[in-house]
Amino acid sequence: MADFSDYIVYADESGDHGLDRIDPDFPVFCLAFVVVKKTEYIEKLVPAIQRIKFDFWGHDWVVFHEHEIRKQKESFAIFKNDRVLRADFYQRINQLIEGVPFWVISAVIRKNVLTTRYSKPFNPYDLALRFCLEKLFRLMRDEGQLGKKITLMFEKRGRLEDQQLQEEFYKIVSNNKLGSSDIPDKNKITRFRRMEFEILFAGKERNFIGMQVADLIARHIALSVLRCSIPDDHIDPRRSAFFMARSILRDIRRGVRAC
């Protein structure tokens, strides 16, 4: 039997990763990893989300989807004409994010800058995936997970797109050495083969709690970059670029404009 990691990763994205037509109002692509310890996931995160669903809907069939929540559509239409209920729901979600310990690793690609700077730019999704996997490896190394198998859960997007993502994923993690240009220290070169990485795909209808949390977070991170709530230099370049989710969302809610 494989030596499984103590952690599991749920991924989601916000924005279109295409470069042919860039939306001037949302010219970014964000990929976010929610990295949670399995014991915390089982004992805290899942029960907390389930409690919210039962309290507001009486069942747990509801799938938290940021777009539907924001537009107050489908199951979330109950908030459209009830400000008190809506405020209570948002407060519960904020308390959940702040109260449950998990890591968020994210990469936001400014597509307009990417196409201006490079004549043949990388695919934003592939670029963000590479960055996030590098940071994930370093986090797992620091958490004593080397030699273990870690699973990353992605949302299904379509057979061809999923196949392309899977191929890029395994191409990255099969490399023995992969270092970021901003981390010249040879001791920090990523050695992916010191762990086993697995990618799985699932639709949102499967109702995985971790994927719903990732969905709630990704757009907020993208918007925070657009609105300068989290500037490009927010992270000390000498440290791995991951944040505690509670810190990110607290700053966003306060409307911090650091640039």
XYZ file of C-alpha atoms in Angstrom:
259
model
C 0.000 0.000 0.000
C 1.202 3.499 -0.818
C 2.386 5.802 1.947
C -0.272 8.471 1.605
C 0.338 12.096 2.473
C -1.317 13.624 5.518
C -2.655 16.325 3.155
C -5.039 16.536 0.229
C -5.325 19.323 -2.368
C -8.432 20.746 -4.031
C -7.972 23.053 -7.018
C -10.146 25.546 -8.821
C -9.633 28.434 -11.206
C -11.152 31.805 -11.936
C -11.083 33.513 -15.296
C -10.489 32.340 -18.823
C -6.999 31.059 -19.628
C -7.324 31.903 -23.344
C -5.147 34.644 -24.842
C -6.931 35.356 -28.138
C -9.615 37.563 -26.635
C -8.759 39.073 -23.269
C -11.607 40.587 -21.279
C -10.456 44.128 -20.371
C -12.578 43.986 -17.206
C -11.073 40.687 -16.049
C -7.680 40.241 -17.764
C -6.384 37.687 -15.278
C -6.368 33.950 -14.749
C -6.148 32.545 -11.223
C -5.424 28.992 -10.150
C -5.894 28.233 -6.460
C -4.943 25.172 -4.422
C -6.629 24.523 -1.082
C -4.215 22.357 0.887
C -5.739 20.800 3.964
C -4.651 18.186 6.434
C -6.935 15.168 6.134
C -7.693 15.088 9.843
C -8.735 18.769 9.731
C -10.795 18.092 6.609
C -12.667 15.184 8.182
C -13.096 16.593 11.668
C -13.572 20.329 11.036
C -14.041 21.483 7.435
C -16.617 18.940 6.253
C -18.807 19.112 9.393
C -18.724 22.931 9.343
C -19.887 23.140 5.715
C -22.518 20.462 6.259
C -23.860 22.336 9.290
C -24.274 25.510 7.218
C -26.147 23.595 4.506
C -28.508 21.919 6.946
C -29.133 25.187 8.807
C -30.027 27.181 5.659
C -31.582 24.538 3.371
C -32.490 21.603 5.591
C -30.376 19.218 3.512
C -26.840 18.937 2.130
C -27.712 18.525 -1.560
C -26.722 22.149 -2.187
C -23.368 22.694 -3.921
C -21.573 25.920 -3.019
C -20.734 27.649 -6.286
C -19.311 31.175 -6.110
C -21.039 32.326 -9.299
C -24.454 31.157 -8.164
C -23.956 32.646 -4.700
C -22.873 35.996 -6.156
C -25.759 36.079 -8.634
C -28.216 34.625 -6.071
C -29.307 31.942 -8.516
C -30.558 28.369 -8.146
C -30.432 27.312 -4.482
C -29.123 30.743 -3.465
C -32.189 32.601 -4.730
C -33.427 32.435 -1.122
C -31.080 35.345 -0.358
C -32.353 37.630 -3.100
C -35.064 39.334 -1.074
C -33.806 38.639 2.421
C -30.832 40.794 3.368
C -30.735 39.518 6.929
C -30.578 35.895 5.835
C -27.950 36.740 3.213
C -25.797 38.605 5.725
C -26.067 35.707 8.166
C -24.953 33.264 5.466
C -21.945 35.383 4.485
C -20.973 35.742 8.131
C -21.082 31.984 8.602
C -18.919 31.429 5.519
C -16.400 34.053 6.685
C -16.227 32.472 10.124
C -15.657 29.098 8.508
C -12.784 30.370 6.350
C -11.164 32.082 9.305
C -11.694 29.216 11.709
C -10.597 26.115 9.812
C -6.827 25.780 9.272
C -5.780 25.184 5.685
C -3.289 26.607 3.233
C -4.023 28.386 -0.026
C -1.452 28.334 -2.812
C -2.369 30.561 -5.725
C -0.984 31.967 -8.953
C -2.582 34.903 -10.743
C -1.481 35.491 -14.334
C -1.984 38.979 -15.779
C -2.763 37.912 -19.334
C -2.408 41.377 -20.853
C 1.075 41.685 -19.375
C 1.971 38.154 -20.469
C 1.060 38.780 -24.111
C 2.821 42.147 -24.134
C 6.033 40.814 -22.660
C 6.368 37.619 -24.714
C 5.856 37.053 -28.434
C 5.056 33.378 -27.784
C 3.632 33.308 -24.255
C 3.017 30.150 -22.271
C -0.523 28.956 -21.749
C -1.663 30.789 -18.567
C -3.131 27.597 -17.090
C 0.102 25.657 -17.621
C 2.137 28.529 -16.209
C -0.052 28.865 -13.118
C -0.024 25.096 -12.617
C 3.773 25.033 -12.706
C 4.042 27.832 -10.148
C 1.490 26.258 -7.803
C 3.065 22.805 -7.980
C 6.470 24.244 -7.123
C 5.056 25.954 -4.050
C 3.076 22.855 -3.097
C 6.196 20.723 -3.217
C 8.068 23.132 -0.945
C 5.181 23.237 1.512
C 5.010 19.448 1.605
C 8.766 19.229 2.061
C 8.572 21.615 5.012
C 5.669 19.588 6.462
C 7.680 16.350 6.365
C 5.751 14.743 3.501
C 8.643 13.700 1.244
C 8.337 10.134 -0.013
C 4.548 10.163 0.307
C 1.755 10.196 -2.260
C -0.407 13.295 -2.513
C -3.647 13.614 -4.473
C -4.840 16.781 -6.212
C -8.527 17.077 -7.111
C -9.506 19.219 -10.110
C -12.928 20.056 -11.494
C -13.868 18.384 -14.763
C -13.922 20.812 -17.691
C -14.249 18.482 -20.680
C -12.533 15.359 -21.970
C -9.970 17.142 -24.167
C -9.169 19.882 -21.658
C -8.835 17.373 -18.821
C -6.509 15.229 -20.928
C -4.321 18.223 -21.763
C -4.173 19.265 -18.117
C -3.328 15.742 -17.021
C -0.496 15.533 -19.548
C 0.943 18.892 -18.458
C 0.600 17.928 -14.799
C 2.577 14.707 -15.153
C 5.118 16.394 -17.422
C 5.853 18.868 -14.641
C 6.037 16.395 -11.759
C 8.091 13.883 -13.750
C 10.954 16.385 -13.999
C 13.658 15.695 -11.454
C 14.656 19.340 -11.192
C 12.556 22.398 -11.737
C 13.527 25.704 -10.172
C 11.998 29.156 -10.299
C 14.201 31.923 -11.636
C 13.372 34.054 -8.586
C 14.795 31.412 -6.233
C 18.448 30.985 -7.265
C 19.439 28.990 -4.168
C 20.354 25.527 -5.462
C 19.083 24.004 -2.222
C 15.559 25.191 -3.100
C 15.406 23.506 -6.520
C 12.210 21.514 -6.724
C 12.796 17.766 -6.871
C 9.323 16.500 -7.627
C 10.368 12.866 -7.738
C 10.898 12.938 -3.985
C 7.097 12.637 -3.761
C 4.386 10.872 -5.745
C 1.753 13.148 -7.271
C -1.691 12.059 -8.457
C -4.320 14.119 -10.285
C -8.033 13.258 -10.264
C -11.015 14.976 -11.897
C -14.550 15.312 -10.575
C -17.622 17.339 -11.435
C -19.058 19.825 -8.953
C -22.165 17.659 -8.743
C -20.065 15.170 -6.766
C -20.390 17.671 -3.899
C -16.804 17.418 -2.623
C -16.482 19.957 0.165
C -12.848 20.785 -0.618
C -13.645 21.661 -4.227
C -16.457 23.941 -3.097
C -14.105 25.790 -0.754
C -11.582 26.219 -3.578
C -14.369 27.569 -5.785
C -15.301 30.152 -3.139
C -11.719 31.381 -2.844
C -10.324 31.529 -6.403
C -12.320 34.495 -7.711
C -11.677 36.533 -4.560
C -7.930 36.123 -5.012
C -8.149 37.147 -8.673
C -10.220 40.213 -7.791
C -7.836 41.146 -5.000
C -4.978 41.336 -7.504
C -7.049 43.415 -9.932
C -8.071 45.777 -7.126
C -4.563 45.871 -5.637
C -5.725 44.398 -2.332
C -2.851 41.929 -2.637
C 0.030 43.552 -4.544
C 2.533 41.548 -6.557
C 5.194 42.109 -3.909
C 2.960 41.073 -0.997
C 5.075 37.997 -0.389
C 8.682 38.114 0.735
C 10.569 36.645 -2.280
C 12.719 34.642 0.098
C 9.701 32.630 1.208
C 7.345 30.262 -0.553
C 4.325 32.089 -1.981
C 1.509 30.599 0.027
C -0.873 32.326 2.372
C -3.215 31.342 5.097
C -6.654 31.670 3.554
C -7.957 33.575 6.538
C -5.397 36.333 5.978
C -6.253 36.743 2.318
C -9.999 36.882 2.755
C -9.791 39.144 5.787
C -7.739 41.650 3.779
C -10.175 41.449 0.876
C -13.193 42.039 3.096
C -11.497 45.064 4.658
C -10.896 46.479 1.207
C -7.164 46.875 1.723
C -5.544 48.760 -1.156
C -1.819 48.412 -0.734
C -0.826 49.727 -4.163
